[in-house]
XYZ file of N, CA and C in Angstrom:
189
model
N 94.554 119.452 102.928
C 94.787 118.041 102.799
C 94.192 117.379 104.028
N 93.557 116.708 103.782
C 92.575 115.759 105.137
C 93.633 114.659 105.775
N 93.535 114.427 106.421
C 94.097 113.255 106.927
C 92.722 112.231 107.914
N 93.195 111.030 108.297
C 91.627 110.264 108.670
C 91.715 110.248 110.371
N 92.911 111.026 110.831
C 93.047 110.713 112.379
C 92.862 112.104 113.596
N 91.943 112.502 113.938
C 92.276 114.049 114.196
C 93.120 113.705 115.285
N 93.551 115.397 115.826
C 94.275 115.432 116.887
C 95.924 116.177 116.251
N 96.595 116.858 117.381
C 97.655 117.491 116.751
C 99.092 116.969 117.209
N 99.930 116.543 116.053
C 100.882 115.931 116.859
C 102.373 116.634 116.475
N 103.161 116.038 116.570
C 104.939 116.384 116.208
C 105.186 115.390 114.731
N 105.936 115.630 113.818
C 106.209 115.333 112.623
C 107.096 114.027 112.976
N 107.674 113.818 114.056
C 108.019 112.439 114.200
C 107.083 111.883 114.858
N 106.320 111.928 115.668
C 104.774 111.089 116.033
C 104.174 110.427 114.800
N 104.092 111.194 113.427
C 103.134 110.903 112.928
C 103.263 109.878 111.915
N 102.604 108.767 111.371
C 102.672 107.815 110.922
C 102.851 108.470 109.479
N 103.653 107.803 108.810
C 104.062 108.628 107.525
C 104.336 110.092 107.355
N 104.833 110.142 108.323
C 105.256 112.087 108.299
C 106.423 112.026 107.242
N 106.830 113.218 107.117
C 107.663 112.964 106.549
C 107.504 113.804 104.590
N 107.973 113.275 103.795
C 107.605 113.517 102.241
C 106.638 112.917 101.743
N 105.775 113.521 101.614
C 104.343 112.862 100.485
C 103.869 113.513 99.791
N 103.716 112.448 98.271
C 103.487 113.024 97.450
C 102.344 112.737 96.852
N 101.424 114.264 96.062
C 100.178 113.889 95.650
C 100.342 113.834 94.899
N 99.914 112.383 94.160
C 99.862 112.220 93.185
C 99.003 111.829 92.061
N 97.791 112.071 92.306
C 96.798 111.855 91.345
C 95.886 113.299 91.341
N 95.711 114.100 92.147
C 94.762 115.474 92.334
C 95.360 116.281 92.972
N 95.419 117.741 92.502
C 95.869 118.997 93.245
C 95.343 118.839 94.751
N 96.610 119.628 95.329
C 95.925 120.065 96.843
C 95.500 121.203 96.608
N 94.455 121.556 97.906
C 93.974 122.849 97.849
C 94.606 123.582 99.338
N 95.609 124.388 99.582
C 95.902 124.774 101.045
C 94.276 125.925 101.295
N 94.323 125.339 102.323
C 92.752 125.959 103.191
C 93.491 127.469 103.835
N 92.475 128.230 104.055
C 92.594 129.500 104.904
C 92.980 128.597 106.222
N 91.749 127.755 106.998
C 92.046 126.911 108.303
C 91.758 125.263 108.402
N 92.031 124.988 108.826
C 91.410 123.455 108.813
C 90.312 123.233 109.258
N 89.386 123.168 108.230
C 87.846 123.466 108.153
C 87.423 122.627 106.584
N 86.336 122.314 106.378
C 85.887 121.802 105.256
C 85.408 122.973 104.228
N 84.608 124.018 105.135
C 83.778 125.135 104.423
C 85.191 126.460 104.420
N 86.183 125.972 104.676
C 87.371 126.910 105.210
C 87.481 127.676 103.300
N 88.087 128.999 102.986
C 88.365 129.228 101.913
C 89.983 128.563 101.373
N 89.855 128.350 100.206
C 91.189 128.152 99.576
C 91.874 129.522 98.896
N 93.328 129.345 99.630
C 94.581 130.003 99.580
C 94.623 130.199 98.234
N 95.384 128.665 98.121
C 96.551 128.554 96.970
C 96.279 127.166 96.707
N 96.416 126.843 95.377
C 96.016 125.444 94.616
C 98.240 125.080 94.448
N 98.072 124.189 94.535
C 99.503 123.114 94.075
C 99.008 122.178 92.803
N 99.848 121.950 91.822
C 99.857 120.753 90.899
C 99.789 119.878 91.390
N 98.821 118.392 90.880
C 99.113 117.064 91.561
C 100.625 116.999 91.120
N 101.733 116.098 92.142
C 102.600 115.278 92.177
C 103.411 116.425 92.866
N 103.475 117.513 93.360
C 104.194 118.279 93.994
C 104.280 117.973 95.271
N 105.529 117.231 95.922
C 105.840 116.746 97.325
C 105.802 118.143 98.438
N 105.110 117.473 99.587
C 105.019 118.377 100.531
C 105.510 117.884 101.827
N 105.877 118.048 102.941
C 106.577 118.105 104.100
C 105.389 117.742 105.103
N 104.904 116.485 105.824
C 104.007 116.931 106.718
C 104.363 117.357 108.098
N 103.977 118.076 108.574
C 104.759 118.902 110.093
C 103.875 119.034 110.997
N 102.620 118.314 110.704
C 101.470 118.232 112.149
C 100.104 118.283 111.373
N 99.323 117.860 112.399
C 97.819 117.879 111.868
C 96.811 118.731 113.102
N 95.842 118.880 112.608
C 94.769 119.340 113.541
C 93.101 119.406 112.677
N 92.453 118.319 113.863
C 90.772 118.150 113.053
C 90.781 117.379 111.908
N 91.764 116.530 111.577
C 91.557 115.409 110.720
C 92.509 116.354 109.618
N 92.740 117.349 109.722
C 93.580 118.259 108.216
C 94.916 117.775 108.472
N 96.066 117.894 107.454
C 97.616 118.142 107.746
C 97.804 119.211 107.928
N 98.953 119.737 108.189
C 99.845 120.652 108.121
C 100.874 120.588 107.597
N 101.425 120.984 106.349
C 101.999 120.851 105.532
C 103.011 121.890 105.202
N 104.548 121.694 104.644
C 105.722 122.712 104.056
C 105.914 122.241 103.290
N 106.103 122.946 101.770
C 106.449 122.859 100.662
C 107.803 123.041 100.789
């Protein structure tokens, strides 16, 4: 999941941390936060995720 701000922060730092939900397109969880990075594991769109930090413009995310 991309986010537009890099840099790594704390889940209360972050502007909308918290529950978000995708809701129009699956996520893809990455091996790393990388663009060319491989994909893990695919999620259904609308499945809420936890954000808990970012790094390089990616989230970090708990289901």
């Amino acid at each position: 999941m991309r986010l537009s701000r890099p840099g790594r922060r704390d889940a209360a730092e972050l502007p909308g941390a918290g529950l978000m939900l995708v809701a129009r397109r699956p996520v893809e969880l990455l091996a790393s936060p990388s663009p060319s990075a491989a994909v893990m594991f695919g999620f259904p769109a609308g499945r809420p995720f936890r954000v808990i930090g970012q790094e390089g413009g990616f989230a970090h995310i708990r289901d």
